[in-house]
Coordinates of N, CA and C in Angstrom, one line a residue:
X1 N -43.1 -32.3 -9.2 CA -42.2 -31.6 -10.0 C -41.8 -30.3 -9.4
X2 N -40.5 -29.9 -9.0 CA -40.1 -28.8 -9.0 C -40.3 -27.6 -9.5
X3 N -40.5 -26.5 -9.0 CA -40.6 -25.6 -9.8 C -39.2 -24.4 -10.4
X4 N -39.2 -24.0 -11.2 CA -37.9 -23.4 -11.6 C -37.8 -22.9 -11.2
X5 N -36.3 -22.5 -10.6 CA -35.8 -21.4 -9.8 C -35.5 -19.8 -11.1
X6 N -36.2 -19.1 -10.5 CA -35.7 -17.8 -11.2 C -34.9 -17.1 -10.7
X7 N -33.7 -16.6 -11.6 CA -32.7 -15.5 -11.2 C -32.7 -14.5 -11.3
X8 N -32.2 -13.8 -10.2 CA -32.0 -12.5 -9.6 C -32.4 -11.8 -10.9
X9 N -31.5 -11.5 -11.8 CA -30.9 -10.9 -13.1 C -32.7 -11.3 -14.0
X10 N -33.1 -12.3 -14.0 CA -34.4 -12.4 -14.8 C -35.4 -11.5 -14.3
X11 N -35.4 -11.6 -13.3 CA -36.2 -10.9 -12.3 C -36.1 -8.9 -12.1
X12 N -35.2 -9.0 -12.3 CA -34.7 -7.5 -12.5 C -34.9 -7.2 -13.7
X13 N -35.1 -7.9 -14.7 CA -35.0 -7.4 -16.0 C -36.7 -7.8 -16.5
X14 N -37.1 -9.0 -15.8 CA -38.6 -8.3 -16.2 C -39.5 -7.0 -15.4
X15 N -39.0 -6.5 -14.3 CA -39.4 -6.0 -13.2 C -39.0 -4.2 -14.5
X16 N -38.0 -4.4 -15.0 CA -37.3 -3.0 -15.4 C -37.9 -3.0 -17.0
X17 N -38.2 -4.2 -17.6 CA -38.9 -4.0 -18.4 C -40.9 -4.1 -19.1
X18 N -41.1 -3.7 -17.9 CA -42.6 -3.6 -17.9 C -42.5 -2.2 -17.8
X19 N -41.6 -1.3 -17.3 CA -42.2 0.4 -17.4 C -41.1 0.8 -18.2
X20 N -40.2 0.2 -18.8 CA -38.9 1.0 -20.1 C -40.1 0.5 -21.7
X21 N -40.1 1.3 -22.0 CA -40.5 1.3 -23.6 C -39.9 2.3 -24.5
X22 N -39.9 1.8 -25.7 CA -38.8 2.9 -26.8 C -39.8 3.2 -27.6
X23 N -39.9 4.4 -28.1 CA -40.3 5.1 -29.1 C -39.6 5.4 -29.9
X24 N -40.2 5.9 -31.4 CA -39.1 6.4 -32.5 C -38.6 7.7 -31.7
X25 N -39.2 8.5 -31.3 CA -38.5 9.9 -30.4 C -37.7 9.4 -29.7
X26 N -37.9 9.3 -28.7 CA -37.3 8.3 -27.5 C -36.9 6.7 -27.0
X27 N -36.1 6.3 -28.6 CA -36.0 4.9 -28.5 C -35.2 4.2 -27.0
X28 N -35.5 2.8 -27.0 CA -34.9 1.9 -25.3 C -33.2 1.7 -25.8
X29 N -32.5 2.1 -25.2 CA -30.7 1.6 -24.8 C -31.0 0.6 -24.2
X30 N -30.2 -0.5 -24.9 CA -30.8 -1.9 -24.0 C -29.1 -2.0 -24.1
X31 N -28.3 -3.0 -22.9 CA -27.1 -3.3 -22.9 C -26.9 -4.5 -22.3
X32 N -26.2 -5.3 -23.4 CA -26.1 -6.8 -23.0 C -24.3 -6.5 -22.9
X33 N -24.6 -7.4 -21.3 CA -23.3 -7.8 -20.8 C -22.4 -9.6 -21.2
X34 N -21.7 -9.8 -21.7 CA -21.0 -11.0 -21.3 C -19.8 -11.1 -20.7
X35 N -19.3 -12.3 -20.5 CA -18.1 -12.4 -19.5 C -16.8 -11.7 -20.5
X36 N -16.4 -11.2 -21.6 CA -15.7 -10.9 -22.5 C -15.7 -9.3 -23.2
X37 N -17.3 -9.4 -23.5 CA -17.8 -8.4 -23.9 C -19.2 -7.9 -23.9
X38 N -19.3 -6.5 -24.4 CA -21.0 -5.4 -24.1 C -20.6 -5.2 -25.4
X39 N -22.1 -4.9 -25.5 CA -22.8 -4.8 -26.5 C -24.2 -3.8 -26.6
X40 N -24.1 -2.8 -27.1 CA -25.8 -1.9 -26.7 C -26.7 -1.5 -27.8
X41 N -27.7 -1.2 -27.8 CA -28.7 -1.1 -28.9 C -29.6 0.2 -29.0
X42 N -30.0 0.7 -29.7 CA -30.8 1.7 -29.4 C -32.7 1.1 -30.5
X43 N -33.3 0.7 -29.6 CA -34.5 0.1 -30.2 C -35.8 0.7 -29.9
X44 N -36.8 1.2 -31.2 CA -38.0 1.6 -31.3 C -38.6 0.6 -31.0
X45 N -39.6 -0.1 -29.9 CA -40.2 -0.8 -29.7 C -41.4 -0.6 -30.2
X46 N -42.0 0.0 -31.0 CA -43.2 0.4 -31.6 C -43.5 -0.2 -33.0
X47 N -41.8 -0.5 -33.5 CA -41.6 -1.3 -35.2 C -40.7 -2.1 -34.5
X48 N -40.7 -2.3 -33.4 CA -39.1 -3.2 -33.1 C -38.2 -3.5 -34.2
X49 N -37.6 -2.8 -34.1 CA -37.2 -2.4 -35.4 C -35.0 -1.4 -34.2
X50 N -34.3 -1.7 -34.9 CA -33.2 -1.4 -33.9 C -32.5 -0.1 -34.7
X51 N -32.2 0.8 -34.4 CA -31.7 2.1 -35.3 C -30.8 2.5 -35.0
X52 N -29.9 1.7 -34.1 CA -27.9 1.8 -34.0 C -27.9 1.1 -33.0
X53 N -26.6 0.4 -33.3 CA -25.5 -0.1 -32.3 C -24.3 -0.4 -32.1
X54 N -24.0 -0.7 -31.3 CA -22.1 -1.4 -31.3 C -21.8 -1.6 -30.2
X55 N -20.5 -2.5 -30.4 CA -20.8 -3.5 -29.5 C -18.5 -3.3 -29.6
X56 N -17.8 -4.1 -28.9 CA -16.2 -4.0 -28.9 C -15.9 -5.2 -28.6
X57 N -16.5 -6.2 -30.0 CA -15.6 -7.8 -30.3 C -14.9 -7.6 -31.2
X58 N -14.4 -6.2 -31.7 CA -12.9 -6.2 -32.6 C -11.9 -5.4 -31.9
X59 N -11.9 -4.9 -31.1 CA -11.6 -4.1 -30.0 C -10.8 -5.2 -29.2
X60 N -9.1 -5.1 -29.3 CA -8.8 -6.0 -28.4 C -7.3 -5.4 -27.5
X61 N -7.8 -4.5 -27.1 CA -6.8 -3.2 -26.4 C -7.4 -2.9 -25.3
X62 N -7.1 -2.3 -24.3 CA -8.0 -1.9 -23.1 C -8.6 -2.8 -22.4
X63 N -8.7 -2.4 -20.8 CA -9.7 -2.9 -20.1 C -11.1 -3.2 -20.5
X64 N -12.1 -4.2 -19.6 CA -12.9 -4.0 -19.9 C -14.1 -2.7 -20.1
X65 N -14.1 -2.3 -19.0 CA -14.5 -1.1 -18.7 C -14.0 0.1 -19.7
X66 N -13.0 0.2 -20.1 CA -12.8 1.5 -21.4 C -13.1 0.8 -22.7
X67 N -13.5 -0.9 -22.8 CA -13.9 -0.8 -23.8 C -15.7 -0.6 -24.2
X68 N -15.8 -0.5 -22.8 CA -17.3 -0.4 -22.4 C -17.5 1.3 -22.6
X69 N -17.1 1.9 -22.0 CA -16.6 3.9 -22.9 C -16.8 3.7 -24.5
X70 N -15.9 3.2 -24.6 CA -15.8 3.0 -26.2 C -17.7 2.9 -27.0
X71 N -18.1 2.0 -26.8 CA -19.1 1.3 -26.8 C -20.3 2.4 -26.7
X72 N -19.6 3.0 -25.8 CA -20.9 4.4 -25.0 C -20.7 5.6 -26.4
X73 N -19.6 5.7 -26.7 CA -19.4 6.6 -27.3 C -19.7 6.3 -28.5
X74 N -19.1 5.5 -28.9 CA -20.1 4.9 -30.7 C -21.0 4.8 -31.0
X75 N -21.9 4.6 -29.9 CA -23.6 4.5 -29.8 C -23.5 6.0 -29.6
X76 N -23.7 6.8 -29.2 CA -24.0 7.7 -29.0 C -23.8 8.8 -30.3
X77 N -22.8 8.4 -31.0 CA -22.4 8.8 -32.2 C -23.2 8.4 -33.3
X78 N -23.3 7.3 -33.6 CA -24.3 7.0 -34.3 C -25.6 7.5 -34.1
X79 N -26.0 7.3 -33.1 CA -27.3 7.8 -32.7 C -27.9 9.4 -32.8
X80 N -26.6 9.7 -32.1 CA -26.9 11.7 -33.0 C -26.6 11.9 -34.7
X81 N -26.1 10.9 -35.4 CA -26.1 10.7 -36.6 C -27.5 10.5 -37.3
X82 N -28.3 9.7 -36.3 CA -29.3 9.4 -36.5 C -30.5 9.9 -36.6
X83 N -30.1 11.6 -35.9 CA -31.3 12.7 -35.2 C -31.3 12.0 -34.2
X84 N -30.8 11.3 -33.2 CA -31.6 10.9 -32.0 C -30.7 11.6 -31.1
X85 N -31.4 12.3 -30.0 CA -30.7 13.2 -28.9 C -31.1 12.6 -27.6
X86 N -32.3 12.0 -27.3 CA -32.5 11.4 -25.8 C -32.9 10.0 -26.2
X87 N -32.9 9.0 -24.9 CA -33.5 8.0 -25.3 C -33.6 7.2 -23.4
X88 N -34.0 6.4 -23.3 CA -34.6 5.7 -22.3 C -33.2 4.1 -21.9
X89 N -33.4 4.2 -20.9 CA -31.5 3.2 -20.4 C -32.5 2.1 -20.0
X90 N -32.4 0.9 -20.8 CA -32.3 -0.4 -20.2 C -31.6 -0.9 -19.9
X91 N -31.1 -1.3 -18.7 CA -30.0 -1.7 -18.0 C -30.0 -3.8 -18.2
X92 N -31.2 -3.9 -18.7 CA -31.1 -5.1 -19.1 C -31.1 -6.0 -17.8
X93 N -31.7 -5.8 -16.6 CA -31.2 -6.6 -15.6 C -30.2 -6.5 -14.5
X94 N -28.9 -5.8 -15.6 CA -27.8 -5.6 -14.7 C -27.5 -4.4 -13.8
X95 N -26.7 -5.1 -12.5 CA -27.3 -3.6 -11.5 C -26.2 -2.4 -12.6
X96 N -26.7 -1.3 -11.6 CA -25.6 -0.2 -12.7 C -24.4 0.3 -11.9
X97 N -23.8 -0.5 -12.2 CA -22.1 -0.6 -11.5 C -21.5 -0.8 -12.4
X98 N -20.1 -0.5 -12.4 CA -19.0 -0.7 -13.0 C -19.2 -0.7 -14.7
X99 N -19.3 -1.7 -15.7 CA -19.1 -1.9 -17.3 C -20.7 -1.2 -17.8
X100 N -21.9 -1.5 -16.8 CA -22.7 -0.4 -17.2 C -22.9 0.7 -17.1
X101 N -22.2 1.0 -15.6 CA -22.0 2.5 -16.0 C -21.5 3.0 -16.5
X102 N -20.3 2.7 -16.7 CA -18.9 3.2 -17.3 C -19.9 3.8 -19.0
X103 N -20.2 2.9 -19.4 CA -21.1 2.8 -20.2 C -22.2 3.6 -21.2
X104 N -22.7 3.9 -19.9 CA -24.2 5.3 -19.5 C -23.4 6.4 -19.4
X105 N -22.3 6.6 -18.7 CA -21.2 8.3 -18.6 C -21.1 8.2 -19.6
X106 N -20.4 7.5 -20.8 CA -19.6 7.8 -21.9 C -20.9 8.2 -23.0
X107 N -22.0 7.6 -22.9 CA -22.8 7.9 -23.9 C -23.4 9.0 -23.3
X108 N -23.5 9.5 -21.9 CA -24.2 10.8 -22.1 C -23.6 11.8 -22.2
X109 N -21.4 12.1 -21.7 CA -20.7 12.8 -22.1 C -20.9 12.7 -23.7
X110 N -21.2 12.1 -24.5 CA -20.9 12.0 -26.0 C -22.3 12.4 -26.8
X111 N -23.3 13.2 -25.4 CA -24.2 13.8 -26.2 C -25.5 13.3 -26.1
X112 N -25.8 12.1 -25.8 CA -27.0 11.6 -25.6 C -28.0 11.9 -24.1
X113 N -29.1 12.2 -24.2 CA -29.5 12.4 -23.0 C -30.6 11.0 -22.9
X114 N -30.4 11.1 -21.1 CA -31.4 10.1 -20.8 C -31.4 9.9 -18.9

C-alpha cells in the first residue's frame, strides 16, 4: 500500500501551527482562503471558543483582493469592539502573498496589532 502523499499547504500549516496559539489576550487570526472567497477568524484556543469574524460571500463588487481589505477591516473592527487590540496571524498554510496579505495590511491599518 501506498503511502499518502502530503501537500505542500498541509505541511505548512502543521509546521505554522505547532508554535501559533491564541489566548483570550492575544487570540489566533486564522484565514481560510477559497477559489471565490476568504474568510478570517479571531479564536481563543484556550475555550476554543471564536470571538469575531467575517468573511465577503455577500460582497459581490470588487476584486478579489479588495474584498480581502474589506474582510481585514471588519475583523479588525469587530475585534477592537471586542477590547481586543493585538492578536497572533495564522496564515493557515498559505504563503503570505497577495489575498493574504492584502488581508494582514488592512487589519493592521484598521488598528489591530500583530
Amino acid at each position: 500500500m501506498k503511502p499518502k502523499k502530503v501537500l505542500n499547504r498541509e505541511r505548512r500549516k502543521a509546521r505554522i501551527r505547532s508554535r501559533v496559539t491564541g489566548t483570550p489576550d492575544q487570540p489566533r487570526l486564522v484565514v481560510f482562503r477559497s477559489n471565490l472567497n476568504i474568510s478570517a477568524q479571531l479564536i481563543d484556543d484556550t475555550t476554543g471558543k471564536t470571538i469575531a469574524s467575517a468573511n465577503d460571500i455577500k460582497e459581490s463588487k470588487g476584486s478579489k483582493t479588495e474584498k480581502a481589505q474589506n474582510v481585514g477591516k471588519q475583523l479588525a473592527e469587530s475585534a477592537l469592539s471586542a477590547k481586543i487590540s493585538s492578536c497572533v496571524f495564522d496564515r493557515n498554510g498559505y504563503k503570505y502573498h497577495g489575498r493574504i496579505k492584502a488581508l494582514a495590511d488592512a487589519a493592521r491599518e484598521a488598528g489591530l496589532k500583530f
